[in-house]
Tab-separated table of C-alpha atoms in Angstrom:
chain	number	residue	atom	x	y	z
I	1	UNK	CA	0.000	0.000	0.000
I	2	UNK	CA	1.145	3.527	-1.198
I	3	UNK	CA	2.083	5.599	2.376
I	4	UNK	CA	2.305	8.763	0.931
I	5	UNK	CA	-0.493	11.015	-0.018
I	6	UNK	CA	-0.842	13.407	-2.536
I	7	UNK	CA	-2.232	16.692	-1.423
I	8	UNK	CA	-5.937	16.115	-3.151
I	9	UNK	CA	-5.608	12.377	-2.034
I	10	UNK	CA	-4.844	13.745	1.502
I	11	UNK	CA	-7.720	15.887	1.348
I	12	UNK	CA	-10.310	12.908	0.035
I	13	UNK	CA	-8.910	10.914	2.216
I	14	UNK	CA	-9.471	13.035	5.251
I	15	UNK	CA	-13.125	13.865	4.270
I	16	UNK	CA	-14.063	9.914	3.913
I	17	UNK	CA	-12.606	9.200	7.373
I	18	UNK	CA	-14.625	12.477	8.791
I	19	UNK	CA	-17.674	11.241	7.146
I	20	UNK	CA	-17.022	7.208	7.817
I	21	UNK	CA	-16.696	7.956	11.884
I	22	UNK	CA	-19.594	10.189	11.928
I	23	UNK	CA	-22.609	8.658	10.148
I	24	UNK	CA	-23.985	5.952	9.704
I	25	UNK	CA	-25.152	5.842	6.282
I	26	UNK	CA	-25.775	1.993	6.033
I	27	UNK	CA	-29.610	2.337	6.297
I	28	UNK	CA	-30.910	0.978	3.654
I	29	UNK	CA	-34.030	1.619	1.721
I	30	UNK	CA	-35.629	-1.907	1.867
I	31	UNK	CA	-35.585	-0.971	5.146
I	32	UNK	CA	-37.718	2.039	4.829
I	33	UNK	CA	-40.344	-0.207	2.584
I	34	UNK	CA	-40.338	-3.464	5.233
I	35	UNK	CA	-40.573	-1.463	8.022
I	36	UNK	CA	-43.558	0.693	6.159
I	37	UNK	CA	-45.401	-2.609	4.858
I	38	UNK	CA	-45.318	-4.110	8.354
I	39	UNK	CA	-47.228	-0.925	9.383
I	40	UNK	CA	-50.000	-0.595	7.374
I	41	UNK	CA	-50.365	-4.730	7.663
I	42	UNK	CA	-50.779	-4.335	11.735
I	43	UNK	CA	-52.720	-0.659	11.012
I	44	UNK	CA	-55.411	-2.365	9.224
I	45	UNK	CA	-55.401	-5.476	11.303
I	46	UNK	CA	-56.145	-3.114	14.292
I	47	UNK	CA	-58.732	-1.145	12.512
I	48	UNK	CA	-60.537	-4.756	12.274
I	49	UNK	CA	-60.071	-5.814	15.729
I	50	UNK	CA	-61.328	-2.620	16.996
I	51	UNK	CA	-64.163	-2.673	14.427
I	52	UNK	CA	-65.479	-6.113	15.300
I	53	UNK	CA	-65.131	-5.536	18.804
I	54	UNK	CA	-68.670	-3.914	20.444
I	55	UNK	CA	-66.958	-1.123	21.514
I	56	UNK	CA	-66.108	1.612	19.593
I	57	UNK	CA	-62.859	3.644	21.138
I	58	UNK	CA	-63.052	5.968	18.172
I	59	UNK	CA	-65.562	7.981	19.763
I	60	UNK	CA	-63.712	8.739	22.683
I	61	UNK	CA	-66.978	10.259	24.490
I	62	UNK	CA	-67.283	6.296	25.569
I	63	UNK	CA	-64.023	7.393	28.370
I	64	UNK	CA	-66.496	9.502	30.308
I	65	UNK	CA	-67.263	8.210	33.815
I	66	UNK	CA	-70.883	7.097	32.783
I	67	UNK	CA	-69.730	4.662	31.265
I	68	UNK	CA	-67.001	2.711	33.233
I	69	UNK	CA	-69.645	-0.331	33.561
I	70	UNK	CA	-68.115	-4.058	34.229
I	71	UNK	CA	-69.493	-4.949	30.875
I	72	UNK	CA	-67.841	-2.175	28.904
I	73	UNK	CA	-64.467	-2.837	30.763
I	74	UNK	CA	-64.369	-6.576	29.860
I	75	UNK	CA	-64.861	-5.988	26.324
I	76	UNK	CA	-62.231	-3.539	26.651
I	77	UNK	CA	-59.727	-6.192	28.599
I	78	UNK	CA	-59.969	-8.125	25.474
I	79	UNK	CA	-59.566	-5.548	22.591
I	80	UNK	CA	-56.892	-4.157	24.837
I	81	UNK	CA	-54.429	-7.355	25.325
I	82	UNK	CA	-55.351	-8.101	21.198
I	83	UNK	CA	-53.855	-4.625	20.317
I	84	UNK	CA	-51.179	-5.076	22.685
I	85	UNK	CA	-50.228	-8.239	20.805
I	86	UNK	CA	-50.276	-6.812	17.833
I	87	UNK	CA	-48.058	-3.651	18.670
I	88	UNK	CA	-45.489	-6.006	19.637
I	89	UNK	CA	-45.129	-8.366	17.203
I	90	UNK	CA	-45.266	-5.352	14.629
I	91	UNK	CA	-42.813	-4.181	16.722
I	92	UNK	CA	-40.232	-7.011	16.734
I	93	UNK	CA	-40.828	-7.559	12.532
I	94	UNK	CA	-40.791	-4.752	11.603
I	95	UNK	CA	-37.290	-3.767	13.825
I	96	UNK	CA	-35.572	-7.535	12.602
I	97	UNK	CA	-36.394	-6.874	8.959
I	98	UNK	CA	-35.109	-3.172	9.472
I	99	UNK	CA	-31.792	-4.125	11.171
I	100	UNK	CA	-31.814	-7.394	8.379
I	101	UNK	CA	-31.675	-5.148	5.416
I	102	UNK	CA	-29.642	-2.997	6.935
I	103	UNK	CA	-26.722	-5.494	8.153
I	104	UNK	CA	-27.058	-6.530	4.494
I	105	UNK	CA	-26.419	-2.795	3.072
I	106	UNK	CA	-23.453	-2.516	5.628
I	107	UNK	CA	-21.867	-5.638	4.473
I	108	UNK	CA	-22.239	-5.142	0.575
I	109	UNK	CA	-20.529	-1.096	1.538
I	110	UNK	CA	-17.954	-3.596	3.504
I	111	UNK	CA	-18.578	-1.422	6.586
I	112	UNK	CA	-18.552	-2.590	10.206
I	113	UNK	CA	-22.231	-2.681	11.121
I	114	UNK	CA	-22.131	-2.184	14.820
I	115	UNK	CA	-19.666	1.087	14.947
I	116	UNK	CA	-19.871	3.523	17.766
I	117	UNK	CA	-21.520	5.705	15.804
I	118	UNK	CA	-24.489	2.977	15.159
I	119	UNK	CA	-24.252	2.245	18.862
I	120	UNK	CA	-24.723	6.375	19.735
I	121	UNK	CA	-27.327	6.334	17.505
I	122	UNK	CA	-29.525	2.905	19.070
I	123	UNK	CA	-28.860	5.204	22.874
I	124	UNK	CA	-30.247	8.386	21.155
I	125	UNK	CA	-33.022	6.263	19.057
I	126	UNK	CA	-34.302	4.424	22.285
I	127	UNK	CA	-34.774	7.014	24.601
I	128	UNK	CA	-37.802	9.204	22.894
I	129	UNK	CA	-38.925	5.856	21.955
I	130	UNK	CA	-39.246	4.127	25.612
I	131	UNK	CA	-40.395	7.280	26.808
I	132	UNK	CA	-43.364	7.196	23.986
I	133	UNK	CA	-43.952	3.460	25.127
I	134	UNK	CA	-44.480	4.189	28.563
I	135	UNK	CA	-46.895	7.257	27.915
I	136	UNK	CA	-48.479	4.440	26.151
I	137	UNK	CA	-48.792	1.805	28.512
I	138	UNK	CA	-50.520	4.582	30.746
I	139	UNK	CA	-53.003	5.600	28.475
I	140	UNK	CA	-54.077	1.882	28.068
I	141	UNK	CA	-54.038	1.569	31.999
I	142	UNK	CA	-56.653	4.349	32.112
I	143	UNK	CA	-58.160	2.688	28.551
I	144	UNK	CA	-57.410	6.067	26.792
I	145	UNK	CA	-56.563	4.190	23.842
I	146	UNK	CA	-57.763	6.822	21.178
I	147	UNK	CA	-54.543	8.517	22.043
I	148	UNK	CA	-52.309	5.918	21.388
I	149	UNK	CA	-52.083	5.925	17.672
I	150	UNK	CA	-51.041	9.747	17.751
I	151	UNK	CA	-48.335	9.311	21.117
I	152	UNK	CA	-46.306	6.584	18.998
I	153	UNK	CA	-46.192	9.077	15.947
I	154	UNK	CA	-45.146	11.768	17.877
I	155	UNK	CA	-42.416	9.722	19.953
I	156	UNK	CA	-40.994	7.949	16.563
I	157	UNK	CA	-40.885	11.260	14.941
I	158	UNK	CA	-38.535	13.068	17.939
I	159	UNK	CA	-36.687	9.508	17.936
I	160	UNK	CA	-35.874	9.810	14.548
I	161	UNK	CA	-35.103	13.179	14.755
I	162	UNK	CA	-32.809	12.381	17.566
I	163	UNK	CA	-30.610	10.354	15.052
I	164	UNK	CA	-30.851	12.406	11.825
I	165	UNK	CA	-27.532	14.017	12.706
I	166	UNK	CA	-25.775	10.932	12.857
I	167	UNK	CA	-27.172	9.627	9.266
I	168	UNK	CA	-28.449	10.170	5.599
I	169	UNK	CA	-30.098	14.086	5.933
I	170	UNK	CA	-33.716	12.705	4.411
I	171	UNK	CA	-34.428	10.992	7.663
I	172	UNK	CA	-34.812	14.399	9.724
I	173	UNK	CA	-37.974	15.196	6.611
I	174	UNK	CA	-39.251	12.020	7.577
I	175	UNK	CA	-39.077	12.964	11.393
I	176	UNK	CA	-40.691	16.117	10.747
I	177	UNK	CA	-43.510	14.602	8.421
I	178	UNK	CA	-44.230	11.637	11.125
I	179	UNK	CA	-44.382	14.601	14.050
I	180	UNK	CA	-46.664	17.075	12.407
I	181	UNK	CA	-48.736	13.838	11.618
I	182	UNK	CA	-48.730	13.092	15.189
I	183	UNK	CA	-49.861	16.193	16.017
I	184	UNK	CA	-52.124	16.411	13.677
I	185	UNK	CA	-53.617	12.929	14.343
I	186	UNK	CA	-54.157	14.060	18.081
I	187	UNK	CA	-56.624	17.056	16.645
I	188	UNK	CA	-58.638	14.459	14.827
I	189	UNK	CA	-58.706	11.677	16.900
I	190	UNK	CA	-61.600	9.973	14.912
I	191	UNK	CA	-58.715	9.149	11.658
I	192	UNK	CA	-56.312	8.503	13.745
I	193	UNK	CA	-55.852	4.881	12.678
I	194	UNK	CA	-55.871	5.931	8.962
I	195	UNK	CA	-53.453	8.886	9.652
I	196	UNK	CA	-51.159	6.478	11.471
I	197	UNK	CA	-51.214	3.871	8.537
I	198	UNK	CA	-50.147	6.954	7.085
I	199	UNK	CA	-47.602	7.806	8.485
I	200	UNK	CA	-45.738	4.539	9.362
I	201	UNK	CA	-47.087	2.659	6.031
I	202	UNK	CA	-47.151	4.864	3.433
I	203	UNK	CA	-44.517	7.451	4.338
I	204	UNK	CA	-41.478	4.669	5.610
I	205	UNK	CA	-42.567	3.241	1.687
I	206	UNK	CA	-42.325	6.158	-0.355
I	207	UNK	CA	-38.980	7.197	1.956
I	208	UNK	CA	-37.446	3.489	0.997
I	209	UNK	CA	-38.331	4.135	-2.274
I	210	UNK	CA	-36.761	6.980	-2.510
I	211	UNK	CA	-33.347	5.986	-0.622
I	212	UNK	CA	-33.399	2.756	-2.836
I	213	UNK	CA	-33.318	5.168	-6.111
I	214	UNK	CA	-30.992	8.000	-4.663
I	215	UNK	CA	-28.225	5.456	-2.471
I	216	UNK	CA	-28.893	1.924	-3.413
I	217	UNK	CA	-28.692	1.864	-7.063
I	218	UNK	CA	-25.171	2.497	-8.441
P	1	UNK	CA	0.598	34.878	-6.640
P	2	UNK	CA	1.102	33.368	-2.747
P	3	UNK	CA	4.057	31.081	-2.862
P	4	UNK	CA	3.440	27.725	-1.737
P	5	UNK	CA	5.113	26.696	0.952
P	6	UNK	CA	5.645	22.897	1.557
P	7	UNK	CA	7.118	23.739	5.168
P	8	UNK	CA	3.585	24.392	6.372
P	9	UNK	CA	2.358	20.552	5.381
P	10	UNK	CA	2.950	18.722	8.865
P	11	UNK	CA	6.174	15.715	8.494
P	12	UNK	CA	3.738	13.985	11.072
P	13	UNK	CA	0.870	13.802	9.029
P	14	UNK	CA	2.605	12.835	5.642
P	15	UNK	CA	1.681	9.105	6.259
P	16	UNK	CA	-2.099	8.037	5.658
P	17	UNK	CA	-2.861	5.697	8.684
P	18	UNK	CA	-2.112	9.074	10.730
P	19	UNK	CA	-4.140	11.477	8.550
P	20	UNK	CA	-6.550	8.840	9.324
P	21	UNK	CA	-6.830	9.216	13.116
P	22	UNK	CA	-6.649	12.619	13.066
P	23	UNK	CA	-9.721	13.181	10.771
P	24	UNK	CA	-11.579	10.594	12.675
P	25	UNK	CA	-10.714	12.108	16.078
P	26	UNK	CA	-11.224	15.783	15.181
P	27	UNK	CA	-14.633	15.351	14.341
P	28	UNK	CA	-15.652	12.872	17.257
P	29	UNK	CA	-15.187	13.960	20.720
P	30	UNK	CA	-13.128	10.628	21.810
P	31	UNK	CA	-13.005	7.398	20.077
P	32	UNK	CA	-11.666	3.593	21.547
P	33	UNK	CA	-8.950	1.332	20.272
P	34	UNK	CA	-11.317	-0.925	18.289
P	35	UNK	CA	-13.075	1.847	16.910
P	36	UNK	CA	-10.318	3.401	15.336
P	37	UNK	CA	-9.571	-0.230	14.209
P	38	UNK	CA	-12.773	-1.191	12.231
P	39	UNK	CA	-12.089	2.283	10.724
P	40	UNK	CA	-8.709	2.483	9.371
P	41	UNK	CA	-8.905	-1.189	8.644
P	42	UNK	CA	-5.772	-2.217	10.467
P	43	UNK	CA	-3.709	-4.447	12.520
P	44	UNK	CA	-3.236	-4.072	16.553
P	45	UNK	CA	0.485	-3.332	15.681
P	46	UNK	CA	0.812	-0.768	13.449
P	47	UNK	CA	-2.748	1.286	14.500
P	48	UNK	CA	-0.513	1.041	18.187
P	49	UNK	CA	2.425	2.514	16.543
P	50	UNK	CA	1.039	5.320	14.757
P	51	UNK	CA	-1.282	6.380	18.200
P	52	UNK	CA	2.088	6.601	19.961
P	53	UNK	CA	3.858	8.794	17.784
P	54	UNK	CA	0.885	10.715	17.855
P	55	UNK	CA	0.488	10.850	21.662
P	56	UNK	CA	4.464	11.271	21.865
P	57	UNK	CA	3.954	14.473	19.593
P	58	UNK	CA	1.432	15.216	22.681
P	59	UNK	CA	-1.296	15.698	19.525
P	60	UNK	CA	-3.741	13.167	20.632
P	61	UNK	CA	-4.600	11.929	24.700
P	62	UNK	CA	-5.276	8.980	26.038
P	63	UNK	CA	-7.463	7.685	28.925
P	64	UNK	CA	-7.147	4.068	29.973
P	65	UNK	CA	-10.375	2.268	31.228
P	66	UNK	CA	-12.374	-0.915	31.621
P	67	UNK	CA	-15.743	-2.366	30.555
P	68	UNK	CA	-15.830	-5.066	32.991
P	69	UNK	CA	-12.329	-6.245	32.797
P	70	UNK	CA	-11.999	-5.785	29.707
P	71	UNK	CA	-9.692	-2.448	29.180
P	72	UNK	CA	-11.164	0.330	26.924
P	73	UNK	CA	-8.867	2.410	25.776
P	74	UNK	CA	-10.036	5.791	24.007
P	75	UNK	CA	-8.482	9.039	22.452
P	76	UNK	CA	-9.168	12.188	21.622
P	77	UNK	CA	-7.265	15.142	20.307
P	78	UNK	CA	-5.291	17.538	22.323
P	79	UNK	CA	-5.808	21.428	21.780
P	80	UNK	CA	-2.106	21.407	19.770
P	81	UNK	CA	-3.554	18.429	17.922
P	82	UNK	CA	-5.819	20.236	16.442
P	83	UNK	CA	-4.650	22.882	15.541
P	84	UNK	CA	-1.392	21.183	13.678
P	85	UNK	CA	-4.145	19.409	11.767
P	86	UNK	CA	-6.313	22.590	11.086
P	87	UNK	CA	-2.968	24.237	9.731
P	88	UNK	CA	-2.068	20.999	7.746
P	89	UNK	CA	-5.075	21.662	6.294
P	90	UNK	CA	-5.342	24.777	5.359
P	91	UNK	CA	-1.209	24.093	3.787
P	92	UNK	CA	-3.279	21.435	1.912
P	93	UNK	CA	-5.676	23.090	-0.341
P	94	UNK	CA	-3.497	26.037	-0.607
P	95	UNK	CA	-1.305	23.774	-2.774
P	96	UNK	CA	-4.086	22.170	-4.296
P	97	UNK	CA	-5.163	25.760	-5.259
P	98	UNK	CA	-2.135	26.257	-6.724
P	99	UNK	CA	-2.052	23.285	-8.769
P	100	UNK	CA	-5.424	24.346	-10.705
């Protein structure tokens, strides 16, 4: 191997390591469109439990004390451990084919998967994230479930925004576009399910899509 | 026309593997052992050799630990380490300049 550097080699050279032990750029855009196909698979499987369930928590007038009946929480009980399921095996897919396709990306770039910049970036990632989770676990507690759709949005949003510095600069429009759909979602609670397909179906799809046509192909 | 002068380029920094430690380190606030390694792509040996000429040039520091029992060693740049690189630099694309 050559040990000297020319002065514009020096230079390249120096930006690549900057760039190398800063970001993370190994997310891939498969990634984006697993991750967003898991989501509107367990969106519209919730919309059907909830549907065919008695109950309907998308008129959240049914919260008011009136109606806190033995009846109405049993029902409840079993929509509630259902959706619970659900979260978490969306959960655990959709993160394993995200970190899958990503591992793959790394290893075709021939970069070490688990830097310290990837391991910054899990820290920064999880802590919005388990903050969201609790929130959410205490609105099902108090069976406010209407405002669980919109709490994850808003929590994945700031979580991704947490890690945008770290990697490719499109995920920090994504964070934005998932928060102001949280937001938004909270204002009109009664689409909140189809907002939140939304946002972590449609949007993570047209993002890999994107990625895959801008970073993947070349 | 400035004249270029080649006695601003650092002698230190003429070999890659050390170019390569500083750029890494001035941009992260401290880095360990095996992250520098899976970076530059190199053996135990000669990624040791290169952070002691840097530390003996007093342009890097480094801070001995443990995870578990394991020892964690990490580095980060020194205030004169930075700026020898800054001014390497700027020598840099002043010749580069030049060249066009």
């Amino acid at each position: 191997m050559n040990q000297e550097l020319s002065p514009l080699e020096s230079i390249q050279e120096i930006k690549s390591y900057m760039q190398k032990s800063t970001r993370f750029l190994s997310l891939s855009g498969w990634s984006g469109i697993w991750v967003g196909s898991c989501g509107i698979i367990s969106g519209l499987f919730a919309m059907y439990l909830i549907n065919d369930s008695d109950i309907n928590p998308l008129n959240y007038h049914y919260y008011g004390v009136g109606y806190q009946t033995e009846s109405f929480y049993s029902l409840k009980e079993v929509l509630r451990f259902k959706l619970l399921l659900v979260e978490i095996i969306t959960f655990v897919v959709a993160l394993a084919g995200g970190f899958f396709f990503s591992v793959k990306k790394a290893r075709k770039d021939g970069v070490i998967f688990l830097n310290h910049v990837f391991r910054r970036m899990a820290i920064n990632f999880s802590i919005p994230l388990v903050t969201g989770g609790f929130i959410c676990l205490a609105f099902m507690r108090y069976n406010m479930l209407i405002f669980i759709a919109p709490t994850t949005l808003v929590f994945y949003g700031i979580s991704l925004l947490m890690i945008a510095r770290d990697t490719l600069d499109e995920v920090k429009k994504l964070a934005i576009f998932e928060i102001l759909l949280g937001i938004l979602s909270f204002y009109f609670l009664r689409y909140n399910m189809i907002i939140w397909i939304f946002g972590f179906g449609v949007l993570h799809i047209v993002y890999g899509i994107i990625m895959r046509n801008k970073y993947d192909r070349k | 026309m400035e004249s270029v002068n080649i006695n601003n380029l650092n002698k230190i920094f003429d070999h890659r593997i050390r170019v390569g430690i500083m750029s890494a380190l001035s941009v992260n606030d401290f880095l360990s052992f095996n992250d520098l390694k899976d970076l530059l792509q190199l053996t135990d040996g000669n990624l040791a050799s290169h952070l002691k000429n840097l530390e003996e040039n007093e342009y890097i520091l480094v801070k001995k630990g443990f995870i578990g029992r394991k020892t964690n060693t990490t580095y980060s740049i020194t205030k004169k380490g930075s700026q020898a690189f800054q001014k390497h630099l700027e020598a840099l694309e002043k010749i580069i300049r030049q060249l066009k």
